[in-house]
XYZ file of N, CA and C in Angstrom:
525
model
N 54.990 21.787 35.922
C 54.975 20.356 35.727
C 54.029 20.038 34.574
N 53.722 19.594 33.954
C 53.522 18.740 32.591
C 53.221 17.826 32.725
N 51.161 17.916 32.172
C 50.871 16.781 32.567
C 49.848 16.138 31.319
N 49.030 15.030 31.513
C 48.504 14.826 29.897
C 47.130 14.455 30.897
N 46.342 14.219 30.233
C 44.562 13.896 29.826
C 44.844 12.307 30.240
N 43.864 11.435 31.339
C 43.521 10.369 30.612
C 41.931 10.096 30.138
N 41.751 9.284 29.448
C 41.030 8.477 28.869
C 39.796 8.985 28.604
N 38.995 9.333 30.335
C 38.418 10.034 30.699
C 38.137 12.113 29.996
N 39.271 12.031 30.009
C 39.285 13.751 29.404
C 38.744 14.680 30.862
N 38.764 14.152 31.636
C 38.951 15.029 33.295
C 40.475 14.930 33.999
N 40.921 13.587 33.998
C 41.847 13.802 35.256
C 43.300 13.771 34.464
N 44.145 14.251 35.377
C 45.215 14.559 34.563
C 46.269 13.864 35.244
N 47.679 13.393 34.853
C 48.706 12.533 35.312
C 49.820 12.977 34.836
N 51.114 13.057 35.653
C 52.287 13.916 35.006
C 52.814 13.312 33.858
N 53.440 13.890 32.941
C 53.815 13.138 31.752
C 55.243 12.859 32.126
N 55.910 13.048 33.144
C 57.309 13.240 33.600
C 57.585 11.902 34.916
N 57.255 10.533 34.926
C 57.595 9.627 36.393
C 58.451 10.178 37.001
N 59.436 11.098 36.605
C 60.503 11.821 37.803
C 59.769 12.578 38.864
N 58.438 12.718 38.943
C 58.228 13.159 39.808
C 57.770 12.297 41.123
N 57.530 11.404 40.796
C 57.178 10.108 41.619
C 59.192 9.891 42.290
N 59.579 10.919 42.824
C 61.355 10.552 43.338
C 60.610 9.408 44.502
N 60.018 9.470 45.414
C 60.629 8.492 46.268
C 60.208 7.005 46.046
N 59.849 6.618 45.227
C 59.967 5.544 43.778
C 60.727 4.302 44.247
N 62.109 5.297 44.228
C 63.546 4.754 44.542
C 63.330 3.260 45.889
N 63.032 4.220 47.321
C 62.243 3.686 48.308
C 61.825 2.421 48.624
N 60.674 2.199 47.170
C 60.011 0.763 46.985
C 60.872 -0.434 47.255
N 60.198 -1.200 47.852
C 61.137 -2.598 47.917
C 59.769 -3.595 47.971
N 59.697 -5.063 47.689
C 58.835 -5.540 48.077
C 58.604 -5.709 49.086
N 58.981 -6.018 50.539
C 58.740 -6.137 51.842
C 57.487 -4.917 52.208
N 57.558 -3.653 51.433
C 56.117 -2.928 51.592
C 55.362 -3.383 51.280
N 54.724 -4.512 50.522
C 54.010 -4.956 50.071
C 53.343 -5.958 51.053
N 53.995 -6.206 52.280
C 53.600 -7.378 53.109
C 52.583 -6.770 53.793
N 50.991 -7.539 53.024
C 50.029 -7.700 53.975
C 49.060 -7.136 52.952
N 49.483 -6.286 51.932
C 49.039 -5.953 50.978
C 48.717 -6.271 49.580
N 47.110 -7.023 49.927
C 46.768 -7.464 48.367
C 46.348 -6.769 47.055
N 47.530 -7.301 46.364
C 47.410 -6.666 45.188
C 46.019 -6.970 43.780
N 45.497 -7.564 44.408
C 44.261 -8.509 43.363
C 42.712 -8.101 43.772
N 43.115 -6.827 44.609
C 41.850 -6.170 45.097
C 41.709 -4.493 44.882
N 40.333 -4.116 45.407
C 40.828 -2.436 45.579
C 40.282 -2.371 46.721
N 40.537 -1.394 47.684
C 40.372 -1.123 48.937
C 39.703 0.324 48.820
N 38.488 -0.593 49.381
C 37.028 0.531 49.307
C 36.947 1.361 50.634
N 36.777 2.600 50.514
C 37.153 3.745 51.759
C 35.032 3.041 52.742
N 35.529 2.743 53.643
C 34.198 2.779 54.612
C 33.603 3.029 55.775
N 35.059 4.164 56.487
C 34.208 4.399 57.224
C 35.240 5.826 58.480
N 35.380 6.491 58.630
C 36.293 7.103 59.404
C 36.246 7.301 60.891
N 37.464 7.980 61.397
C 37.486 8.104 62.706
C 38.387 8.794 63.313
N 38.722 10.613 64.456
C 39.682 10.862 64.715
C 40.703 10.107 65.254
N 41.660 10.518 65.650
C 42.984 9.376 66.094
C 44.054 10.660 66.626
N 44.777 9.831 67.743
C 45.881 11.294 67.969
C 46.939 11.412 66.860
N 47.847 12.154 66.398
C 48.255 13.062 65.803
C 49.697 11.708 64.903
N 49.897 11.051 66.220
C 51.148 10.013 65.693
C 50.829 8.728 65.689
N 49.639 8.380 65.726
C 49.020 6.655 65.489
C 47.705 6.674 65.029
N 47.296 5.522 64.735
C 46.082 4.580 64.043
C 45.339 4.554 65.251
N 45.268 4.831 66.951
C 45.025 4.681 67.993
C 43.631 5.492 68.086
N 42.205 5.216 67.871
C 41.036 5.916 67.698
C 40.771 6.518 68.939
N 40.639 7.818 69.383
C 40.458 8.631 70.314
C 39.205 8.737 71.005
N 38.145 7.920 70.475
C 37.022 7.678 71.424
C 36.244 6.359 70.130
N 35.009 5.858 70.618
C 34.226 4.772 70.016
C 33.698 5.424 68.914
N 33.405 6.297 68.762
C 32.601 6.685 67.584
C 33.015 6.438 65.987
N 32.354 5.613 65.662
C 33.278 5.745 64.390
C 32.040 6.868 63.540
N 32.938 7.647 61.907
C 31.978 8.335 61.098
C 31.409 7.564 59.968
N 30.757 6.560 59.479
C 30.403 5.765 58.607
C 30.473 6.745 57.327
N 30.506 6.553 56.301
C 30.638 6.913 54.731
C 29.388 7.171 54.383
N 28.632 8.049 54.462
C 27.295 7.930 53.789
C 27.487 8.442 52.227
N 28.132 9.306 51.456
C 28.859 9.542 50.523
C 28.231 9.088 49.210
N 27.691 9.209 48.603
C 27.534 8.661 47.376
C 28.411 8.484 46.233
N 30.113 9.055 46.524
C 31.753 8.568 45.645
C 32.369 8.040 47.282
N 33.168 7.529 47.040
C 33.800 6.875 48.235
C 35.583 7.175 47.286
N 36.590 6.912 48.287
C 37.763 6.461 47.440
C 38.138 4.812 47.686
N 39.117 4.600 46.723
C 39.372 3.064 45.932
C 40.779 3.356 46.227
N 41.549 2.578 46.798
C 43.085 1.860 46.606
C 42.950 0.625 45.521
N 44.006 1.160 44.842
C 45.003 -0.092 43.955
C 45.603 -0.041 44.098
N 46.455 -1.641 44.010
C 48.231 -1.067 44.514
C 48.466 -2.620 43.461
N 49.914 -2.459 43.063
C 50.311 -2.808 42.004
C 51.478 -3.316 42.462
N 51.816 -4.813 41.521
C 53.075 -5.593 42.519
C 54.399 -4.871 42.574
N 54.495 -3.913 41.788
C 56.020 -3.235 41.004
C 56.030 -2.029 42.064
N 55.159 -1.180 42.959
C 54.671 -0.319 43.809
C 54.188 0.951 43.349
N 53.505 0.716 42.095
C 52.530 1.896 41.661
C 51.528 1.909 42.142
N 50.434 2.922 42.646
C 49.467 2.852 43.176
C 48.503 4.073 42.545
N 47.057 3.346 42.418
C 45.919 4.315 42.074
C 45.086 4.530 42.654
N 44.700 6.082 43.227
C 43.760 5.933 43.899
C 42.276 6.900 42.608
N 41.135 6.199 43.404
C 39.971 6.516 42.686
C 38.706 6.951 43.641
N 38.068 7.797 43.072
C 36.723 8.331 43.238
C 35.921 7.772 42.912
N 34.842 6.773 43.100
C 33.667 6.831 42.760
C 33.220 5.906 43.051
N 31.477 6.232 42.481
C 30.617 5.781 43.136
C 30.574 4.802 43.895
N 29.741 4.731 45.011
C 29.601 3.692 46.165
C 28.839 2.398 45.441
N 29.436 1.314 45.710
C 28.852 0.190 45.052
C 28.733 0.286 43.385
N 29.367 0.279 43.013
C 29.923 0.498 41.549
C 29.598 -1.007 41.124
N 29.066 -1.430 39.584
C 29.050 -2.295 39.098
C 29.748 -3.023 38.686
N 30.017 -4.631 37.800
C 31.172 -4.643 37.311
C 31.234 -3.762 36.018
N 30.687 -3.518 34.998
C 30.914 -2.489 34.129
C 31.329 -1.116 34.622
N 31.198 -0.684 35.340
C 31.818 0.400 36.086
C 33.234 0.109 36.310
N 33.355 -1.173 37.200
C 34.757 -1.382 37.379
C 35.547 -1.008 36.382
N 35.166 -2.453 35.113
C 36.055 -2.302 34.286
C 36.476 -1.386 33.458
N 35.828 -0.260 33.505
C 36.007 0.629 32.757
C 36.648 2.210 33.986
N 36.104 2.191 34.854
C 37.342 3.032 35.814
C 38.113 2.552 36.491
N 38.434 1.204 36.882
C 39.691 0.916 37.458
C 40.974 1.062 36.739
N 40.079 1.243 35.236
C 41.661 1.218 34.575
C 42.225 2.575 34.293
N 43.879 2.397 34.801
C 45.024 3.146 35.115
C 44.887 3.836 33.691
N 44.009 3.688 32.859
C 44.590 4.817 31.218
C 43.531 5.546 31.303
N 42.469 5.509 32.329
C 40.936 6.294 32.017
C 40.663 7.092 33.303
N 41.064 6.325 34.213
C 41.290 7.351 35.533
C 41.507 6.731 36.294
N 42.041 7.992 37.719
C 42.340 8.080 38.914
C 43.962 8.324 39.063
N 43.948 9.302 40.590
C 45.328 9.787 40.720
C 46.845 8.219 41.045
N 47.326 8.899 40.100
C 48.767 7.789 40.187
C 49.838 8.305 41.333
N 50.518 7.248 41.656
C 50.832 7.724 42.932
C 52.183 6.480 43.024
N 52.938 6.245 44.130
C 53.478 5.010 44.497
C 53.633 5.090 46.158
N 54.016 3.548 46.390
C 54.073 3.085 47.776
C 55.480 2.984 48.099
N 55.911 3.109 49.274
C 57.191 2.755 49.765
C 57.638 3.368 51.036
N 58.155 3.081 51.895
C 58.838 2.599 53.185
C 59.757 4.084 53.509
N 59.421 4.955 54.532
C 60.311 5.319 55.007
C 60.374 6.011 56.690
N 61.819 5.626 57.084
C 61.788 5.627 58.851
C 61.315 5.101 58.801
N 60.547 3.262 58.284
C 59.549 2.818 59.326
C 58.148 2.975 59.182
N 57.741 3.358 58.030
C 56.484 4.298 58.286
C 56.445 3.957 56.268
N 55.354 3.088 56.072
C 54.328 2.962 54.897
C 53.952 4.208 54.476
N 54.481 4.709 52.628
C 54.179 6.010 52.448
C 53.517 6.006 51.290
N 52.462 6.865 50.731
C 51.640 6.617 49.339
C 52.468 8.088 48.864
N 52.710 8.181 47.740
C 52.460 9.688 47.599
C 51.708 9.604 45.912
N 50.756 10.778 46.001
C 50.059 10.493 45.085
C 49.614 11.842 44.289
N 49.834 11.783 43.113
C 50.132 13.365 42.267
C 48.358 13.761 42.045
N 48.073 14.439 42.563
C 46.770 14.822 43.091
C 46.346 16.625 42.529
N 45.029 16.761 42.943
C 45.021 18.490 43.288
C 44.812 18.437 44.195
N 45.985 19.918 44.152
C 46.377 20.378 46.080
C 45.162 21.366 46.177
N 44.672 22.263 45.265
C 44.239 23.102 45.591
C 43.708 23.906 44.130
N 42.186 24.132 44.092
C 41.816 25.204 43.010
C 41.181 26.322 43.316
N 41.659 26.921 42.151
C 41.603 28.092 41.719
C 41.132 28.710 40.399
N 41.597 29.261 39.707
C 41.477 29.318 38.145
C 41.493 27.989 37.278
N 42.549 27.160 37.831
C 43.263 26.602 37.046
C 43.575 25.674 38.810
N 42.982 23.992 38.238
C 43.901 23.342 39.629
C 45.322 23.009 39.657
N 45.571 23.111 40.869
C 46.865 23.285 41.054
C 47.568 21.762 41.719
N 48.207 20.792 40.729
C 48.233 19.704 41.223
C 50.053 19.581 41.938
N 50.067 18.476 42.810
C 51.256 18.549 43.476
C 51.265 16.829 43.791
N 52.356 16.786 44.468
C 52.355 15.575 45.523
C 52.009 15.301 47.054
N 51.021 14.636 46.772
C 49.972 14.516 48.462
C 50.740 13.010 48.716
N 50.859 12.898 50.307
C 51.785 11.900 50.613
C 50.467 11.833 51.779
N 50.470 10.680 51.933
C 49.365 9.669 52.867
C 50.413 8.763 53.442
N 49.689 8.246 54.459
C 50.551 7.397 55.677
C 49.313 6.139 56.097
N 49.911 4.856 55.350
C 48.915 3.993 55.244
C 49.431 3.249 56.579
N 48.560 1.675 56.830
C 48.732 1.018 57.985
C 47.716 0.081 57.207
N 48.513 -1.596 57.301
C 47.453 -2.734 56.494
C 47.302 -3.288 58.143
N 46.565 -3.709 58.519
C 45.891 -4.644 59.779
C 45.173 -5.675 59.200
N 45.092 -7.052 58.902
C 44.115 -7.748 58.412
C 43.932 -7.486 57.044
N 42.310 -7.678 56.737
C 41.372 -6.924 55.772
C 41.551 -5.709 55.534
N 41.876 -4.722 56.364
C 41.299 -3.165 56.617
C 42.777 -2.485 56.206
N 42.382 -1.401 55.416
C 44.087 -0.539 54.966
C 43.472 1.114 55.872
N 44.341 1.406 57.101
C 43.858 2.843 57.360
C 44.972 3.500 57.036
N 44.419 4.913 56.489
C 45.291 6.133 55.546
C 44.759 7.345 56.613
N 45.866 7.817 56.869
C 46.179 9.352 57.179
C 46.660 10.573 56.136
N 45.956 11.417 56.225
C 46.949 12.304 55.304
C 47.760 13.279 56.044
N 49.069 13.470 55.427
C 50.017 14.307 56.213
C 49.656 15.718 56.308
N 48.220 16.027 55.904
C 47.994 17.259 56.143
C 46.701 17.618 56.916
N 46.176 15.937 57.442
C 45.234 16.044 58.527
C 45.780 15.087 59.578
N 46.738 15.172 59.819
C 47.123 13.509 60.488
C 46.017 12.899 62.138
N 45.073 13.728 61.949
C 44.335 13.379 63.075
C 42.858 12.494 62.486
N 42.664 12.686 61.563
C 42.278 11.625 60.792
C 42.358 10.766 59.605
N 41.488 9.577 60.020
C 42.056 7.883 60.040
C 40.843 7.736 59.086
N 41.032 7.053 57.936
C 40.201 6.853 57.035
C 40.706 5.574 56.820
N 39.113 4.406 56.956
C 39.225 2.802 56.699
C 39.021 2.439 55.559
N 39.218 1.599 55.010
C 39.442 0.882 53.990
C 39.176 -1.086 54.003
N 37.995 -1.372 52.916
C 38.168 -2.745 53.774
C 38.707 -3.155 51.613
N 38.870 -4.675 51.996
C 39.009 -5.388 50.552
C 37.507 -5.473 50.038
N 37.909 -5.019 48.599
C 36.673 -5.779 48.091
C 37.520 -6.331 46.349
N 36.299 -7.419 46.162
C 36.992 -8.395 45.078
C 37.082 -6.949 43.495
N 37.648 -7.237 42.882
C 38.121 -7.342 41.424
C 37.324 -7.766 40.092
N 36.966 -7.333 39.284
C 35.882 -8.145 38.122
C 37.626 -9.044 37.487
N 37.133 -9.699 36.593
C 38.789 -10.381 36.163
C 39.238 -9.340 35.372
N 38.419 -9.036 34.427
C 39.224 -7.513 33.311
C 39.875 -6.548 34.194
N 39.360 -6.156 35.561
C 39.713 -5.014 36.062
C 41.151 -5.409 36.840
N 40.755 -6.664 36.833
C 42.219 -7.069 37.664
C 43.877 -7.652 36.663
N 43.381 -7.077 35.154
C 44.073 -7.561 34.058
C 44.930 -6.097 34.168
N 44.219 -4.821 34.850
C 45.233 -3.791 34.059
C 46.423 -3.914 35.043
N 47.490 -3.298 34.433
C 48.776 -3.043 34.820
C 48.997 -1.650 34.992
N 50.101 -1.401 35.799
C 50.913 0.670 35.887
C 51.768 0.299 35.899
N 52.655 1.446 34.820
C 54.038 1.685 34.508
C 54.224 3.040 34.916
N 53.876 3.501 35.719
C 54.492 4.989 36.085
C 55.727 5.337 36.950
């Protein structure tokens, strides 16, 4: 797969949108409940059984973390997710929220029933990382977006809104 540099000169993004197939999927009705004029700051986790959002005892794991991850999601159903720092400035914002400098590109969309991210990521390094498509299993409630990944599905990672600087909320994705 074939991929290019952004902005940054670390993270990398396929040069090919055919790989983003379930694309197709998107409809706006995924979008219900989901604001697009924010990013959704990771804050706080918790196990869950294997096929729901259903938390398996009180404990939650708070984020102590000094990078956290960031949801963007985009009205067309492109989505970015991002690394970094906890409590980020607005100069920070504006300069990593945007889709040409970093973070993994990805899209949203609907299937069986079931809210799907998939997001062109590294699966795994080695010599050389080895990037693929990581598919997450979101759930909007309110404020709060919780994400599963299909390769831990026993944990539930929260997400609450937080606001936008206006520049950061100017960029657009075409992927």
């Amino acid at each position: 797969m074939k991929t290019r540099y952004l902005d940054n000169n670390k993270t990398r993004v396929p040069t090919d949108n055919q790989v983003f197939g379930n694309r197709v999927l998107f409809n706006s009705d995924v979008l219900k409940g989901i604001d697009t004029d924010v990013v959704y700051e990771e804050i706080y986790g918790y196990l869950s059984q294997k096929d729901n959002f259903i938390p398996l005892g009180k404990q939650k794991n708070y984020n102590t973390q000094m990078q956290v991850g960031y949801y963007r999601f985009y009205e067309n159903g492109c989505v970015n997710f991002f690394i970094l720092e906890k409590d980020f400035n607005a100069a920070q914002q504006e300069r990593n929220i945007n889709p040409e400098y970093d973070g993994s590109r990805g899209v949203l969309y609907q299937k069986e029933g079931t809210r799907k991210v998939d997001l062109f990521a590294i699966k795994s390094y080695g010599l050389k990382p080895n990037y693929d498509i990581i598919t997450r299993i979101i759930e909007i409630k309110g404020d709060s977006l919780f994400e599963k990944s299909m390769k831990d599905p026993n944990s539930v990672r929260v997400y609450a809104k937080r606001k936008l600087s206006p520049m950061a909320s100017a960029y657009t994705a075409d992927w």
